[in-house]
Amino acid sequence: METSQQKEQFSNAYLQAVTSVAGYSLYRPAVDDDSVDWGIAAKGIIGRIRAPRLELQLKSTSRDVMKDNTISYPLKLKNYDDLRMIDFVIPRILIVVLLPDNPDEWIQQSEQELCMRYCGYWLSLRGMPETQNTSAVTVTIPRNNQFTVTALESIMQGIGQGIQP
């Protein structure tokens, strides 16, 4: 398997781990033609909405994109435009999973724990401005936007209250 495919599979596993611990279901569109790789669905009523959902574009990289308190990630223009729109019924976010360069360092495992390295970060591009760029847009993700169980629960509770991430 090529390294890019390994990165994709690892980021999928990261997303699945966080989502399963949060108690939500994952679904995958049959075709990714709208910059949606995965969807997350809650069961029952959360706030005012029954079965709130979230859709996302999932990326992974081992490039040096961390700068002080932010992640600077070059996103393809099509993905940027698809994710920045404001008229979606189901909110959308971008998740970028950062990985060590060496795949042998992605997981540390013992009888007591399975440690996935490094971390996923999320960003809502909803309402971002149009751009004159022709191929990519560098998006800036705050490092405190870690995609964790707590963060996902908070996002889903917000959606349940009618608040877009």
PDB file of C-alpha atoms in Angstrom:
ATOM      1  CA  MET A   1       0.000   0.000   0.000  1.00  0.00           C
ATOM      2  CA  GLU A   2       1.296   3.467  -0.826  1.00  0.00           C
ATOM      3  CA  THR A   3       1.942   5.905   2.021  1.00  0.00           C
ATOM      4  CA  SER A   4      -0.882   8.209   0.882  1.00  0.00           C
ATOM      5  CA  GLN A   5      -3.310   5.287   1.138  1.00  0.00           C
ATOM      6  CA  GLN A   6      -1.943   4.388   4.575  1.00  0.00           C
ATOM      7  CA  LYS A   7      -2.525   7.989   5.704  1.00  0.00           C
ATOM      8  CA  GLU A   8      -6.096   7.881   4.447  1.00  0.00           C
ATOM      9  CA  GLN A   9      -6.790   4.593   6.235  1.00  0.00           C
ATOM     10  CA  PHE A  10      -5.185   5.849   9.450  1.00  0.00           C
ATOM     11  CA  SER A  11      -7.243   9.054   9.429  1.00  0.00           C
ATOM     12  CA  ASN A  12     -10.382   6.944   8.890  1.00  0.00           C
ATOM     13  CA  ALA A  13      -9.432   4.840  11.933  1.00  0.00           C
ATOM     14  CA  TYR A  14      -8.855   8.010  13.990  1.00  0.00           C
ATOM     15  CA  LEU A  15     -12.296   9.324  13.021  1.00  0.00           C
ATOM     16  CA  GLN A  16     -13.906   5.959  13.780  1.00  0.00           C
ATOM     17  CA  ALA A  17     -12.250   5.797  17.205  1.00  0.00           C
ATOM     18  CA  VAL A  18     -13.389   9.283  18.250  1.00  0.00           C
ATOM     19  CA  THR A  19     -16.902   8.823  16.867  1.00  0.00           C
ATOM     20  CA  SER A  20     -17.453   5.400  18.443  1.00  0.00           C
ATOM     21  CA  VAL A  21     -16.332   6.568  21.892  1.00  0.00           C
ATOM     22  CA  ALA A  22     -18.705   9.560  21.575  1.00  0.00           C
ATOM     23  CA  GLY A  23     -21.523   7.113  20.813  1.00  0.00           C
ATOM     24  CA  TYR A  24     -22.390   8.310  17.311  1.00  0.00           C
ATOM     25  CA  SER A  25     -22.770   6.436  14.027  1.00  0.00           C
ATOM     26  CA  LEU A  26     -20.632   6.982  10.956  1.00  0.00           C
ATOM     27  CA  TYR A  27     -21.926   6.793   7.415  1.00  0.00           C
ATOM     28  CA  ARG A  28     -20.139   7.204   4.127  1.00  0.00           C
ATOM     29  CA  PRO A  29     -21.644   8.671   0.947  1.00  0.00           C
ATOM     30  CA  ALA A  30     -21.423   6.286  -2.006  1.00  0.00           C
ATOM     31  CA  VAL A  31     -19.645   8.975  -4.036  1.00  0.00           C
ATOM     32  CA  ASP A  32     -17.502  11.879  -2.806  1.00  0.00           C
ATOM     33  CA  ASP A  33     -18.561  14.485  -5.359  1.00  0.00           C
ATOM     34  CA  ASP A  34     -19.466  17.208  -2.858  1.00  0.00           C
ATOM     35  CA  SER A  35     -16.349  17.169  -0.634  1.00  0.00           C
ATOM     36  CA  VAL A  36     -18.054  14.917   1.928  1.00  0.00           C
ATOM     37  CA  ASP A  37     -15.999  11.878   2.950  1.00  0.00           C
ATOM     38  CA  TRP A  38     -17.993  10.918   6.041  1.00  0.00           C
ATOM     39  CA  GLY A  39     -21.128  11.760   7.957  1.00  0.00           C
ATOM     40  CA  ILE A  40     -21.771  11.476  11.677  1.00  0.00           C
ATOM     41  CA  ALA A  41     -25.265  10.825  13.031  1.00  0.00           C
ATOM     42  CA  ALA A  42     -26.605  11.007  16.563  1.00  0.00           C
ATOM     43  CA  LYS A  43     -29.533   8.914  17.714  1.00  0.00           C
ATOM     44  CA  GLY A  44     -32.597  10.397  19.363  1.00  0.00           C
ATOM     45  CA  ILE A  45     -33.206  13.985  20.350  1.00  0.00           C
ATOM     46  CA  ILE A  46     -30.291  16.234  21.178  1.00  0.00           C
ATOM     47  CA  GLY A  47     -31.559  19.657  22.118  1.00  0.00           C
ATOM     48  CA  ARG A  48     -34.311  20.631  19.674  1.00  0.00           C
ATOM     49  CA  ILE A  49     -33.373  18.305  16.815  1.00  0.00           C
ATOM     50  CA  ARG A  50     -33.961  14.598  16.386  1.00  0.00           C
ATOM     51  CA  ALA A  51     -30.937  12.690  15.044  1.00  0.00           C
ATOM     52  CA  PRO A  52     -28.638  15.644  14.284  1.00  0.00           C
ATOM     53  CA  ARG A  53     -25.984  15.045  11.649  1.00  0.00           C
ATOM     54  CA  LEU A  54     -22.601  16.427  10.693  1.00  0.00           C
ATOM     55  CA  GLU A  55     -20.715  15.894   7.434  1.00  0.00           C
ATOM     56  CA  LEU A  56     -16.996  16.265   6.950  1.00  0.00           C
ATOM     57  CA  GLN A  57     -14.049  16.290   4.616  1.00  0.00           C
ATOM     58  CA  LEU A  58     -11.195  14.239   6.115  1.00  0.00           C
ATOM     59  CA  LYS A  59      -7.564  14.975   5.279  1.00  0.00           C
ATOM     60  CA  SER A  60      -4.263  13.740   6.661  1.00  0.00           C
ATOM     61  CA  THR A  61      -0.715  14.951   6.352  1.00  0.00           C
ATOM     62  CA  SER A  62       2.756  14.413   7.741  1.00  0.00           C
ATOM     63  CA  ARG A  63       3.981  17.727   6.350  1.00  0.00           C
ATOM     64  CA  ASP A  64       5.217  20.407   8.708  1.00  0.00           C
ATOM     65  CA  VAL A  65       2.016  22.476   8.881  1.00  0.00           C
ATOM     66  CA  MET A  66       2.104  23.391  12.585  1.00  0.00           C
ATOM     67  CA  LYS A  67       3.011  26.992  13.355  1.00  0.00           C
ATOM     68  CA  ASP A  68       2.844  28.259  16.955  1.00  0.00           C
ATOM     69  CA  ASN A  69      -0.858  27.984  17.827  1.00  0.00           C
ATOM     70  CA  THR A  70      -2.203  27.145  14.369  1.00  0.00           C
ATOM     71  CA  ILE A  71      -2.194  24.535  11.631  1.00  0.00           C
ATOM     72  CA  SER A  72      -1.787  25.947   8.096  1.00  0.00           C
ATOM     73  CA  TYR A  73      -3.204  23.427   5.663  1.00  0.00           C
ATOM     74  CA  PRO A  74      -3.318  23.851   1.853  1.00  0.00           C
ATOM     75  CA  LEU A  75      -6.825  22.780   0.807  1.00  0.00           C
ATOM     76  CA  LYS A  76      -7.828  22.204  -2.804  1.00  0.00           C
ATOM     77  CA  LEU A  77      -9.990  25.031  -4.124  1.00  0.00           C
ATOM     78  CA  LYS A  78     -12.900  22.686  -4.904  1.00  0.00           C
ATOM     79  CA  ASN A  79     -12.949  21.431  -1.303  1.00  0.00           C
ATOM     80  CA  TYR A  80     -12.685  24.988   0.040  1.00  0.00           C
ATOM     81  CA  ASP A  81     -15.599  26.161  -2.098  1.00  0.00           C
ATOM     82  CA  ASP A  82     -17.721  23.112  -1.251  1.00  0.00           C
ATOM     83  CA  LEU A  83     -17.151  23.517   2.499  1.00  0.00           C
ATOM     84  CA  ARG A  84     -17.571  27.298   2.784  1.00  0.00           C
ATOM     85  CA  MET A  85     -21.175  27.466   1.569  1.00  0.00           C
ATOM     86  CA  ILE A  86     -23.812  28.520   4.119  1.00  0.00           C
ATOM     87  CA  ASP A  87     -26.953  26.864   2.748  1.00  0.00           C
ATOM     88  CA  PHE A  88     -26.421  23.216   3.721  1.00  0.00           C
ATOM     89  CA  VAL A  89     -29.104  21.375   5.649  1.00  0.00           C
ATOM     90  CA  ILE A  90     -26.386  19.280   7.310  1.00  0.00           C
ATOM     91  CA  PRO A  91     -23.422  21.306   8.633  1.00  0.00           C
ATOM     92  CA  ARG A  92     -19.941  20.493   7.307  1.00  0.00           C
ATOM     93  CA  ILE A  93     -16.458  20.699   8.735  1.00  0.00           C
ATOM     94  CA  LEU A  94     -12.896  19.942   7.677  1.00  0.00           C
ATOM     95  CA  ILE A  95     -10.806  17.561   9.784  1.00  0.00           C
ATOM     96  CA  VAL A  96      -7.039  17.382   9.257  1.00  0.00           C
ATOM     97  CA  VAL A  97      -5.168  14.532  10.961  1.00  0.00           C
ATOM     98  CA  LEU A  98      -1.456  15.202  11.523  1.00  0.00           C
ATOM     99  CA  LEU A  99       0.867  12.192  11.442  1.00  0.00           C
ATOM    100  CA  PRO A 100       4.565  11.525  12.030  1.00  0.00           C
ATOM    101  CA  ASP A 101       6.618  11.161   8.830  1.00  0.00           C
ATOM    102  CA  ASN A 102       7.438   7.524   9.557  1.00  0.00           C
ATOM    103  CA  PRO A 103       4.413   5.150   9.516  1.00  0.00           C
ATOM    104  CA  ASP A 104       6.202   2.983  12.109  1.00  0.00           C
ATOM    105  CA  GLU A 105       5.646   5.862  14.568  1.00  0.00           C
ATOM    106  CA  TRP A 106       1.896   6.248  13.976  1.00  0.00           C
ATOM    107  CA  ILE A 107       0.927   3.742  16.668  1.00  0.00           C
ATOM    108  CA  GLN A 108       2.420   2.817  20.012  1.00  0.00           C
ATOM    109  CA  GLN A 109       0.848  -0.279  21.497  1.00  0.00           C
ATOM    110  CA  SER A 110       1.079  -2.282  24.692  1.00  0.00           C
ATOM    111  CA  GLU A 111      -1.266  -4.509  26.685  1.00  0.00           C
ATOM    112  CA  GLN A 112      -2.517  -1.396  28.472  1.00  0.00           C
ATOM    113  CA  GLU A 113      -2.996   1.058  25.613  1.00  0.00           C
ATOM    114  CA  LEU A 114      -3.171   1.794  21.934  1.00  0.00           C
ATOM    115  CA  CYS A 115      -1.803   5.269  21.234  1.00  0.00           C
ATOM    116  CA  MET A 116      -2.506   6.846  17.835  1.00  0.00           C
ATOM    117  CA  ARG A 117      -0.118   9.658  16.888  1.00  0.00           C
ATOM    118  CA  TYR A 118      -0.589  12.571  16.454  1.00  0.00           C
ATOM    119  CA  CYS A 119      -3.911  14.410  16.451  1.00  0.00           C
ATOM    120  CA  GLY A 120      -6.861  15.562  14.348  1.00  0.00           C
ATOM    121  CA  TYR A 121      -7.957  19.201  14.162  1.00  0.00           C
ATOM    122  CA  TRP A 122     -11.268  20.550  12.889  1.00  0.00           C
ATOM    123  CA  LEU A 123     -12.474  23.751  11.257  1.00  0.00           C
ATOM    124  CA  SER A 124     -15.776  25.025   9.944  1.00  0.00           C
ATOM    125  CA  LEU A 125     -15.280  26.898   6.688  1.00  0.00           C
ATOM    126  CA  ARG A 126     -18.919  28.000   6.662  1.00  0.00           C
ATOM    127  CA  GLY A 127     -19.159  31.594   5.450  1.00  0.00           C
ATOM    128  CA  MET A 128     -15.480  31.898   4.485  1.00  0.00           C
ATOM    129  CA  PRO A 129     -14.897  34.403   1.686  1.00  0.00           C
ATOM    130  CA  GLU A 130     -14.557  33.659  -1.998  1.00  0.00           C
ATOM    131  CA  THR A 131     -10.980  33.579  -3.225  1.00  0.00           C
ATOM    132  CA  GLN A 132      -9.132  34.499  -6.381  1.00  0.00           C
ATOM    133  CA  ASN A 133      -6.820  31.495  -5.934  1.00  0.00           C
ATOM    134  CA  THR A 134      -6.988  29.000  -8.765  1.00  0.00           C
ATOM    135  CA  SER A 135      -5.878  25.708  -7.221  1.00  0.00           C
ATOM    136  CA  ALA A 136      -5.694  25.797  -3.407  1.00  0.00           C
ATOM    137  CA  VAL A 137      -6.411  27.896  -0.337  1.00  0.00           C
ATOM    138  CA  THR A 138      -4.347  27.669   2.828  1.00  0.00           C
ATOM    139  CA  VAL A 139      -6.738  27.427   5.766  1.00  0.00           C
ATOM    140  CA  THR A 140      -5.665  28.212   9.309  1.00  0.00           C
ATOM    141  CA  ILE A 141      -6.914  25.894  12.044  1.00  0.00           C
ATOM    142  CA  PRO A 142      -6.425  26.873  15.697  1.00  0.00           C
ATOM    143  CA  ARG A 143      -4.500  24.161  17.541  1.00  0.00           C
ATOM    144  CA  ASN A 144      -7.093  24.243  20.305  1.00  0.00           C
ATOM    145  CA  ASN A 145      -9.617  22.889  17.749  1.00  0.00           C
ATOM    146  CA  GLN A 146      -8.549  19.323  18.467  1.00  0.00           C
ATOM    147  CA  PHE A 147     -11.022  16.761  17.160  1.00  0.00           C
ATOM    148  CA  THR A 148     -11.653  14.881  20.388  1.00  0.00           C
ATOM    149  CA  VAL A 149     -14.617  13.040  21.870  1.00  0.00           C
ATOM    150  CA  THR A 150     -15.475  16.127  23.941  1.00  0.00           C
ATOM    151  CA  ALA A 151     -15.175  18.424  20.914  1.00  0.00           C
ATOM    152  CA  LEU A 152     -17.401  16.177  18.799  1.00  0.00           C
ATOM    153  CA  GLU A 153     -20.022  15.971  21.553  1.00  0.00           C
ATOM    154  CA  SER A 154     -19.987  19.761  21.831  1.00  0.00           C
ATOM    155  CA  ILE A 155     -20.365  20.193  18.059  1.00  0.00           C
ATOM    156  CA  MET A 156     -23.275  17.732  17.951  1.00  0.00           C
ATOM    157  CA  GLN A 157     -24.985  19.360  20.945  1.00  0.00           C
ATOM    158  CA  GLY A 158     -24.652  22.727  19.204  1.00  0.00           C
ATOM    159  CA  ILE A 159     -26.200  21.315  16.031  1.00  0.00           C
ATOM    160  CA  GLY A 160     -29.003  19.907  18.196  1.00  0.00           C
ATOM    161  CA  GLN A 161     -29.670  23.455  19.404  1.00  0.00           C
ATOM    162  CA  GLY A 162     -29.672  24.805  15.843  1.00  0.00           C
ATOM    163  CA  ILE A 163     -26.155  26.249  16.100  1.00  0.00           C
ATOM    164  CA  GLN A 164     -23.913  25.713  13.080  1.00  0.00           C
ATOM    165  CA  PRO A 165     -20.283  24.853  13.839  1.00  0.00           C
TER     166      PRO A 165
END
